[in-house]
CSV table of N, CA, C and O in Angstrom, one decimal:
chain,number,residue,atom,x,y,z
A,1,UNK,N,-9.4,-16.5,0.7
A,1,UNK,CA,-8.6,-15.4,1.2
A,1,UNK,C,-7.2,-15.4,0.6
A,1,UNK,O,-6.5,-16.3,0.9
A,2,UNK,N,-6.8,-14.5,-0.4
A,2,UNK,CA,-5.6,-13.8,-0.1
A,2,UNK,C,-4.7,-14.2,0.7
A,2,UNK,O,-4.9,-14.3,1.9
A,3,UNK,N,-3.3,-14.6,-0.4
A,3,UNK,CA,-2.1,-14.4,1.1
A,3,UNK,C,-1.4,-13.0,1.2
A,3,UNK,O,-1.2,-12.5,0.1
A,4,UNK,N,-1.1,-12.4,2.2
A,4,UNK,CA,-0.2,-11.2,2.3
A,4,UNK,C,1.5,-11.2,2.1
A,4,UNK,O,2.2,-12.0,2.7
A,5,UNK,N,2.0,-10.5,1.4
A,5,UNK,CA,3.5,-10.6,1.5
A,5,UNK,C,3.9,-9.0,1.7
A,5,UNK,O,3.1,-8.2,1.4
A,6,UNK,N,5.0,-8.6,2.1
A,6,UNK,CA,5.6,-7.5,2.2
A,6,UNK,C,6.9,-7.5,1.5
A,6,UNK,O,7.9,-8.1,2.0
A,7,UNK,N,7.1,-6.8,0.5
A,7,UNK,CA,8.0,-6.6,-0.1
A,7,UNK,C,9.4,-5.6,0.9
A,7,UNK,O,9.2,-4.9,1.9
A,8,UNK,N,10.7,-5.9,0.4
A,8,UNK,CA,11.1,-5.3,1.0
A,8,UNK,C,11.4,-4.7,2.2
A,8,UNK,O,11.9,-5.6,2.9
A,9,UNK,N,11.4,-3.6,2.9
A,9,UNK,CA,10.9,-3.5,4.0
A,9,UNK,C,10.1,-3.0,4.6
A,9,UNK,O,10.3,-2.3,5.6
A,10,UNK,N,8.8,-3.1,3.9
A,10,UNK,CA,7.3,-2.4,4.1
A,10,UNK,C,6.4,-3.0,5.0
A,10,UNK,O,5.2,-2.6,5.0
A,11,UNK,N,7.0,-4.0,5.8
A,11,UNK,CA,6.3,-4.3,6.9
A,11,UNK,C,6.5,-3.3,8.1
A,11,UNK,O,5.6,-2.9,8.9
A,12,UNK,N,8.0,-2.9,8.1
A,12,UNK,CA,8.9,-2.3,9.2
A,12,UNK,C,8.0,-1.1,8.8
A,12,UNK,O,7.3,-0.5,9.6
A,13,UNK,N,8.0,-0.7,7.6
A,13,UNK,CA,7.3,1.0,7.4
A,13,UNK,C,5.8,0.9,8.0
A,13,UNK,O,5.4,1.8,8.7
A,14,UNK,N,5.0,-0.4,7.6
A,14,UNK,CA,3.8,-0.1,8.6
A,14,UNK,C,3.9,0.0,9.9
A,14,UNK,O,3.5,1.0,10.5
A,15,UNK,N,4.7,-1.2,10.8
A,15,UNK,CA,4.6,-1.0,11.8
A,15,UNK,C,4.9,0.1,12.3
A,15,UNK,O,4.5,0.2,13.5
A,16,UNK,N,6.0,1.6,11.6
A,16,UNK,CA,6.2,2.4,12.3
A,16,UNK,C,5.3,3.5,12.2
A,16,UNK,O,5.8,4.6,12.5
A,17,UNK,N,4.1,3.3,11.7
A,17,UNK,CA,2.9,4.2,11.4
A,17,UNK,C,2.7,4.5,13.2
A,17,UNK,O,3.3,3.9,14.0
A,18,UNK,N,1.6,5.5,13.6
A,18,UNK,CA,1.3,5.8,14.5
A,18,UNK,C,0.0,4.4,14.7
A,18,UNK,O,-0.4,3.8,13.7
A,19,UNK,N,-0.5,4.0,16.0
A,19,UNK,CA,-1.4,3.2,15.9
A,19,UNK,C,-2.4,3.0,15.7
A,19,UNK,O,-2.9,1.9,15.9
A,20,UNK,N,-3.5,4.2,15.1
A,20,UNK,CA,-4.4,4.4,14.4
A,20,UNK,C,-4.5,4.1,13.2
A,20,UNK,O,-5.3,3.3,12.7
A,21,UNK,N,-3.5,4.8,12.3
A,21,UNK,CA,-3.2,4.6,11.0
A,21,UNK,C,-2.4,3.0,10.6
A,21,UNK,O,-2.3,2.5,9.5
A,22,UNK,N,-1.8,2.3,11.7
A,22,UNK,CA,-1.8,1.0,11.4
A,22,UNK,C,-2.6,0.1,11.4
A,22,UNK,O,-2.6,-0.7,10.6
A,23,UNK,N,-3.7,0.1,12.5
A,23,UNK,CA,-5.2,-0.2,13.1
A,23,UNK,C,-6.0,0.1,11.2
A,23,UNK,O,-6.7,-0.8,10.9
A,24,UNK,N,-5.9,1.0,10.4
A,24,UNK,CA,-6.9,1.1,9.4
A,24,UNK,C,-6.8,0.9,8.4
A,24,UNK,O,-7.7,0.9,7.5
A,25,UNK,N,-4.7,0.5,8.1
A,25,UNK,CA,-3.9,0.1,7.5
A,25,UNK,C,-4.2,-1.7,7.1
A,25,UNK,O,-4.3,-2.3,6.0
A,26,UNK,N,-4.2,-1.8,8.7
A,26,UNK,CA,-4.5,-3.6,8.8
A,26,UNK,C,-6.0,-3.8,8.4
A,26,UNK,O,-6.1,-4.8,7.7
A,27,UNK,N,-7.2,-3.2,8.7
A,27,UNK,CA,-8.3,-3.5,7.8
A,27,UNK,C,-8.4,-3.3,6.8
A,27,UNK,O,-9.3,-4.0,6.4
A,28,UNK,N,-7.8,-2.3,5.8
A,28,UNK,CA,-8.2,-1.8,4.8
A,28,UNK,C,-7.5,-3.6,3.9
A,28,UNK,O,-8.2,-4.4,3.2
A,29,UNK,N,-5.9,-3.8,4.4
A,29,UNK,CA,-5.5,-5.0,3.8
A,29,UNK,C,-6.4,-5.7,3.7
A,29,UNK,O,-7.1,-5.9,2.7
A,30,UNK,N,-6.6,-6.5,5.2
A,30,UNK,CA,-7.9,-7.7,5.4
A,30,UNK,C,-8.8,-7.3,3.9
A,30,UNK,O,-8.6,-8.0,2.9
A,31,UNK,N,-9.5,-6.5,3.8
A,31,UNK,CA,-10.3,-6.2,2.8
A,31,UNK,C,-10.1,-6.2,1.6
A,31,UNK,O,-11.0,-6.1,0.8
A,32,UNK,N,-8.8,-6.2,1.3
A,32,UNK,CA,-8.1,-6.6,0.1
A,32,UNK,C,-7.6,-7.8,-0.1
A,32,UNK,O,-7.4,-8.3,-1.2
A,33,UNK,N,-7.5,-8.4,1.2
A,33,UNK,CA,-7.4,-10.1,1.1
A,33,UNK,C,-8.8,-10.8,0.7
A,33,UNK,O,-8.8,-11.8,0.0
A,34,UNK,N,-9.7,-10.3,1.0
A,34,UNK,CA,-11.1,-11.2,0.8
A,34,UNK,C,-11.7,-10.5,-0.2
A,34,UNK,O,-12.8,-10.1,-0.1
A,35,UNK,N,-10.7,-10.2,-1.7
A,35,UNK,CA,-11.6,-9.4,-2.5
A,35,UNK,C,-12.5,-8.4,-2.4
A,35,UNK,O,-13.6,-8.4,-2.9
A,36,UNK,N,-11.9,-7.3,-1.7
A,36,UNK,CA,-13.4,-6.3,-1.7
A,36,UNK,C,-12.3,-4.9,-1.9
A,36,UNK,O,-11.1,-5.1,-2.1
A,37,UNK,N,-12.8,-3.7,-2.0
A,37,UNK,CA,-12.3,-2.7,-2.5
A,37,UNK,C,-11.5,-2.4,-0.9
A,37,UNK,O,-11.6,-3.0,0.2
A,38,UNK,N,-10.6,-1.3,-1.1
A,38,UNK,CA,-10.7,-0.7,0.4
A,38,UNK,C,-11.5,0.5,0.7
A,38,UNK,O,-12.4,0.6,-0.1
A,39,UNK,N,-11.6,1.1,1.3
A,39,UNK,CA,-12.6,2.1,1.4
A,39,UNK,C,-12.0,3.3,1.0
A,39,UNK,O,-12.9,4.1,1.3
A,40,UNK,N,-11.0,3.9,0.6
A,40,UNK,CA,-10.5,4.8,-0.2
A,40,UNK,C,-9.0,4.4,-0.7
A,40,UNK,O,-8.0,4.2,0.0
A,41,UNK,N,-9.1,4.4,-2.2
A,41,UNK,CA,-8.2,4.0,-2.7
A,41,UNK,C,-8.0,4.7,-4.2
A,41,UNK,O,-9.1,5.0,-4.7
A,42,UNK,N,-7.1,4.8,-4.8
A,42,UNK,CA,-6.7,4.8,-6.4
A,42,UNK,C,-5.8,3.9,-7.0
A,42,UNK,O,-5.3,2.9,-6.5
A,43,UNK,N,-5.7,4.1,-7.9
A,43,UNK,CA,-4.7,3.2,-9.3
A,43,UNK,C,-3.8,3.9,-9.3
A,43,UNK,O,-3.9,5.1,-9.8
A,44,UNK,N,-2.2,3.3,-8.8
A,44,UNK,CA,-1.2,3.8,-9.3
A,44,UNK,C,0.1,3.1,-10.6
A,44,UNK,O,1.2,2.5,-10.7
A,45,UNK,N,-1.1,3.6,-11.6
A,45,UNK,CA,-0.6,2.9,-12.8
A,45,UNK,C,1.2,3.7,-13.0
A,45,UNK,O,2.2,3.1,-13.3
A,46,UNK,N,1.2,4.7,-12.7
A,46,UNK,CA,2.9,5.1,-12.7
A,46,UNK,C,3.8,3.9,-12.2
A,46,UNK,O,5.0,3.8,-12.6
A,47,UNK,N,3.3,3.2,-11.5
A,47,UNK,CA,4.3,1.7,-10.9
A,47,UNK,C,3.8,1.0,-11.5
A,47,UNK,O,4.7,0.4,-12.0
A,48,UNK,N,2.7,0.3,-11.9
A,48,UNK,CA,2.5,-0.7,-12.9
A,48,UNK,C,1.6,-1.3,-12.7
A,48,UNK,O,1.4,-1.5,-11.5
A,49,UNK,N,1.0,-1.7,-13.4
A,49,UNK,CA,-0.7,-2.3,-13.7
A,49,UNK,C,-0.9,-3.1,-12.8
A,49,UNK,O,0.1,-3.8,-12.5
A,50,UNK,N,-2.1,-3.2,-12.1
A,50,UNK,CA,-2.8,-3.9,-10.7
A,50,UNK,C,-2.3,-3.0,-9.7
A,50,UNK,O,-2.7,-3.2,-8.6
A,51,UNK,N,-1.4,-1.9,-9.8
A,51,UNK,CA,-1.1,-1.5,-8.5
A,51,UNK,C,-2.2,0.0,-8.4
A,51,UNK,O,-2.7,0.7,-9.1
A,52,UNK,N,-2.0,-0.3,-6.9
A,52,UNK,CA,-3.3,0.3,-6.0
A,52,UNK,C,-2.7,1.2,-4.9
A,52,UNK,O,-1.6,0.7,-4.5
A,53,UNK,N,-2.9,2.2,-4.5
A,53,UNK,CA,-2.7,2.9,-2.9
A,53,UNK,C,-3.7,2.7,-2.3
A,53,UNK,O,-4.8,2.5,-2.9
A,54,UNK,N,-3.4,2.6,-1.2
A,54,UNK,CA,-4.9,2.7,-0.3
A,54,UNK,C,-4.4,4.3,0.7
A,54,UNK,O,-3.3,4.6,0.9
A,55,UNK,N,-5.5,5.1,1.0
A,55,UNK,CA,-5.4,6.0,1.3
A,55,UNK,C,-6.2,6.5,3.0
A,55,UNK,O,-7.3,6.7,3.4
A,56,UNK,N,-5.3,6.5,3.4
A,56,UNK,CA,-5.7,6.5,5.3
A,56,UNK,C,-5.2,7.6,5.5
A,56,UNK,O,-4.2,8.0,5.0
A,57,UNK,N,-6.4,8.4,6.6
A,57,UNK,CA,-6.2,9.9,6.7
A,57,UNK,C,-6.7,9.8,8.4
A,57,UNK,O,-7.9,9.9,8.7
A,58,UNK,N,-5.8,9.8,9.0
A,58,UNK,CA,-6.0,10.3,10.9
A,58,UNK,C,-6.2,11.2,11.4
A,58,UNK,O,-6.8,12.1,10.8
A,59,UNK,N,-5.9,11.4,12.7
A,59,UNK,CA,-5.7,12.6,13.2
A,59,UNK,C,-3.9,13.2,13.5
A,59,UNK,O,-3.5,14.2,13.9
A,60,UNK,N,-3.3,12.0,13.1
A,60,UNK,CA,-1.7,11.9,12.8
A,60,UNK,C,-1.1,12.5,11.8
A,60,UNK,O,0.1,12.9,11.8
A,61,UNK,N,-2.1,12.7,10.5
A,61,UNK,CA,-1.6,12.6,9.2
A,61,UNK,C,-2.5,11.9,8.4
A,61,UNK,O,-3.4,11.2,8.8
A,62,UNK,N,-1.8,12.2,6.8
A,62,UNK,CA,-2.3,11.1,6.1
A,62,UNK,C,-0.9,10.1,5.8
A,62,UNK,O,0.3,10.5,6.0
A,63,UNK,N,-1.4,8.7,5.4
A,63,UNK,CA,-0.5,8.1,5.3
A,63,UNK,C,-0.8,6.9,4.1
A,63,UNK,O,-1.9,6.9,3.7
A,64,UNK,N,0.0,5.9,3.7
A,64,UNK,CA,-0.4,5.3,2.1
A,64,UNK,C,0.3,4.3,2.2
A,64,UNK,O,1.5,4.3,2.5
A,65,UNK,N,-0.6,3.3,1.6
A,65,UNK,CA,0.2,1.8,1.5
A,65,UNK,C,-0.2,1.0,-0.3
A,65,UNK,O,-1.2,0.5,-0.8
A,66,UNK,N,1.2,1.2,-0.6
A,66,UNK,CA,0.9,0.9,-1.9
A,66,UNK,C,1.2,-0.8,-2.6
A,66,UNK,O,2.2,-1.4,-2.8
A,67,UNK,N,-0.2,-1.0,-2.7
A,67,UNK,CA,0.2,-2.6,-3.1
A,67,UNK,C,-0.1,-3.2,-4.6
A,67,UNK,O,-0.7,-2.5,-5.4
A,68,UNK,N,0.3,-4.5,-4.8
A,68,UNK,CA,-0.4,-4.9,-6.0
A,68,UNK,C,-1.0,-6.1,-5.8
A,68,UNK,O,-0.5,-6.7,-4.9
A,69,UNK,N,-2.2,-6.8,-6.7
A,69,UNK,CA,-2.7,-7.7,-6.4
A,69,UNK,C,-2.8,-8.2,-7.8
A,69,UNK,O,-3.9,-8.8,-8.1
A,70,UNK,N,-1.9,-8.1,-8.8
A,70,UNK,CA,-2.2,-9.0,-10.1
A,70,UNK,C,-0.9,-9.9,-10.2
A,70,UNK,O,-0.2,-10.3,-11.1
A,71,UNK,N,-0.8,-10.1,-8.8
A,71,UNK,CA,0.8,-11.2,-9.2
A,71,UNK,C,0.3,-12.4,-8.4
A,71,UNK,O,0.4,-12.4,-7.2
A,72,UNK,N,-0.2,-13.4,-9.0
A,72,UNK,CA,-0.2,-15.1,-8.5
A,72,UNK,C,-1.6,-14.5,-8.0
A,72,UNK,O,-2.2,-13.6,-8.5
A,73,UNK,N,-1.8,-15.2,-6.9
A,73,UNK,CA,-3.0,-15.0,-5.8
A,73,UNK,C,-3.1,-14.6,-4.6
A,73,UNK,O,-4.0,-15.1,-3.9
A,74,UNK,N,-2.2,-13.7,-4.2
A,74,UNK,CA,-1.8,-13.0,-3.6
A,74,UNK,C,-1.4,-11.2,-3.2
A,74,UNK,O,-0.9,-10.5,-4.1
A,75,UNK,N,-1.5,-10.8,-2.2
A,75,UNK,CA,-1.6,-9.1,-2.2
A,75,UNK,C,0.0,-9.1,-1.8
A,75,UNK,O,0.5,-9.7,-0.8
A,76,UNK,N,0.6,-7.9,-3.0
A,76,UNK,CA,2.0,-7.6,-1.8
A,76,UNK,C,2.2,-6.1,-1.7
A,76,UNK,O,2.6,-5.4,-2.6
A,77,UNK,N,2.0,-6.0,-0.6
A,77,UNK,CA,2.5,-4.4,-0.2
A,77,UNK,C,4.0,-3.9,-0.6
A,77,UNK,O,5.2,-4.2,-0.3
A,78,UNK,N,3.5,-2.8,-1.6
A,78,UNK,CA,4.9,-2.6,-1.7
A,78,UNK,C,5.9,-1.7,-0.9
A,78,UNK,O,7.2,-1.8,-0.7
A,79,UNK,N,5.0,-0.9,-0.5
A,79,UNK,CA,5.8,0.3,0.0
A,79,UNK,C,4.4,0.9,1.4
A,79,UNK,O,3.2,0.9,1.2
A,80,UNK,N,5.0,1.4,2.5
A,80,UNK,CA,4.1,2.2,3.1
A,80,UNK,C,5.1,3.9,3.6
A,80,UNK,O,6.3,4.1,3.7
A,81,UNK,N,4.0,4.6,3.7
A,81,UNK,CA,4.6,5.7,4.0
A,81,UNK,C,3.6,6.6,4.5
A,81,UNK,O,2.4,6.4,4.5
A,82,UNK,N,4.2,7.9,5.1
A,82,UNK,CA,3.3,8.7,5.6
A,82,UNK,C,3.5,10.0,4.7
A,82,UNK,O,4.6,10.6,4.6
A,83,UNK,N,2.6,10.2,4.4
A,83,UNK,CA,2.0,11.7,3.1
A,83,UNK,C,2.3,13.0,3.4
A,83,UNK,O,1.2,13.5,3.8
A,84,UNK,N,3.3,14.1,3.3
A,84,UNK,CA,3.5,15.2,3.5
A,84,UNK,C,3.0,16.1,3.2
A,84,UNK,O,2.8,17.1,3.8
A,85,UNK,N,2.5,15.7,1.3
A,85,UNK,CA,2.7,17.0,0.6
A,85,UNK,C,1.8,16.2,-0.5
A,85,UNK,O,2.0,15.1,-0.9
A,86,UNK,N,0.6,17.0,-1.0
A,86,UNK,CA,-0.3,16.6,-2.2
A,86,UNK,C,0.1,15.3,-2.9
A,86,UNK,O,-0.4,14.2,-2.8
A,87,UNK,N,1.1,15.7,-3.8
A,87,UNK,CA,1.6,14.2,-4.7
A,87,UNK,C,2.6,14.1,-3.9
A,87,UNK,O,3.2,14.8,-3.1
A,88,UNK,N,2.7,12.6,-4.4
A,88,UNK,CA,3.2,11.3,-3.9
A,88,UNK,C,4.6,11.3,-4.5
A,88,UNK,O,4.9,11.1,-5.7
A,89,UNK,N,5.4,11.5,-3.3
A,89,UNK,CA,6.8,11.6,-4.1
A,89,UNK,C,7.2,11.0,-5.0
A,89,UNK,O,6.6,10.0,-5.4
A,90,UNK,N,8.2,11.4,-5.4
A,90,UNK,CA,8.9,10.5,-6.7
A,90,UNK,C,9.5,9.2,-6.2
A,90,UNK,O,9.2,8.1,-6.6
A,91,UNK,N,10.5,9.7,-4.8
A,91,UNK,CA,11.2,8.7,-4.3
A,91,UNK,C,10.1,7.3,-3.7
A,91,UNK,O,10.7,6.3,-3.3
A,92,UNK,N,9.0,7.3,-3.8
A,92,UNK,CA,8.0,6.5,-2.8
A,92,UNK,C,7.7,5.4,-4.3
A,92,UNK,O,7.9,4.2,-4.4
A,93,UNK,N,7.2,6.5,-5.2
A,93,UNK,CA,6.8,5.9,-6.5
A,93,UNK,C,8.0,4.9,-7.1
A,93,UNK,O,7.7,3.8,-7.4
A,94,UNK,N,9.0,5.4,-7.3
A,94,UNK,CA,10.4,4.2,-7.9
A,94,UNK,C,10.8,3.1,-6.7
A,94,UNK,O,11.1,2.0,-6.8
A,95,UNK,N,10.7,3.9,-5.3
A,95,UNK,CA,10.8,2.0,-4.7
A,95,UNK,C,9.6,1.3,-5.0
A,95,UNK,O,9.5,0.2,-5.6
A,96,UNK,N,8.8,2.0,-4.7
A,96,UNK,CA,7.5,1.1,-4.8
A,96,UNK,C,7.8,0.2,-6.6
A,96,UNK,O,7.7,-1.1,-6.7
A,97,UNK,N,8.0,0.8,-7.4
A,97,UNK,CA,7.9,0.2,-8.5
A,97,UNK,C,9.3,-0.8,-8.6
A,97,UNK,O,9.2,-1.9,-9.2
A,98,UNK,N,10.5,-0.2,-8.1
A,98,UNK,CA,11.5,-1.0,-7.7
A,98,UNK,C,10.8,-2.6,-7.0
A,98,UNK,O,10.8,-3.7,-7.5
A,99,UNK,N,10.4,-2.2,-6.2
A,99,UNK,CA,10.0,-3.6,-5.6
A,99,UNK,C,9.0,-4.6,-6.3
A,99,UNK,O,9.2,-5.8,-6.4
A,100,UNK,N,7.9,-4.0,-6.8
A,100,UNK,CA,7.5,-4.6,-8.0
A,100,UNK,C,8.2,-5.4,-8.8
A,100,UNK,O,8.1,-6.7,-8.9
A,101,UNK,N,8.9,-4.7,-9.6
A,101,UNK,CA,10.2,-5.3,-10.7
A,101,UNK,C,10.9,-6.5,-9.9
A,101,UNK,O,11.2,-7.6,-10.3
A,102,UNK,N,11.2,-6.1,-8.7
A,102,UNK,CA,12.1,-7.3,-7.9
A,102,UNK,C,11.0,-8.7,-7.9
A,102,UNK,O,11.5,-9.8,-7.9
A,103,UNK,N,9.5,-8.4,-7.8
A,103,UNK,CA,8.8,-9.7,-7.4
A,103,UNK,C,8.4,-10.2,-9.1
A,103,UNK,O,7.8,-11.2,-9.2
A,104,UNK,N,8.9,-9.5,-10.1
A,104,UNK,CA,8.4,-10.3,-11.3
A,104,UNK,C,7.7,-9.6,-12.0
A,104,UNK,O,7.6,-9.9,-13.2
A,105,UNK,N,6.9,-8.2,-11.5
A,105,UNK,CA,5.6,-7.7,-11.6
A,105,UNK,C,6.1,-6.5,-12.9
A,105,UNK,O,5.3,-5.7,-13.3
């Protein structure tokens, strides 16, 4: 298994998810810790290679936790947020990739 790390302060952004979307947030991870896909996800190569969204959709909202898993042997979340508007802001995309650059990546 995967170790988990949270960049930045993307643990604080999950936890302030509603508790559904943190509840599918925390499996989809797990599932990313033991090598397996998540159950909806894309490539967000705009931040940089290995990096992934995972894509959770409630009755709250949709909401997205963007991580990478090609640094050491370990998953690190870079960024979580909740989804307003079709694409994925600009601002979400440069921390996210901000924090990346900060771990090496």
């Amino acid at each position: 298994m995967k170790e988990l790390y949270f960049a930045g302060s993307s643990l604080d952004e999950l936890k302030g998810f509603p508790v559904d979307a943190k509840r599918e947030a925390g499996f989809q991870l797990d599932r990313v810790q033991n090598e397996l896909e998540p159950s909806d996800w894309k490539t967000m190569k705009s931040i940089g290679a290995g990096v992934r969204e995972i894509r959770i959709h409630c009755a709250d909202g949709a909401y997205r936790v963007i991580y990478a898993v090609k640094l050491a042997d370990a998953v690190y979340v870079l960024h979580a947020f909740q989804k307003k508007t079709q694409k994925t802001p600009q601002r979400a995309i440069d921390l996210a990739r901000r924090r990346l650059h900060e771990l090496g990546g």
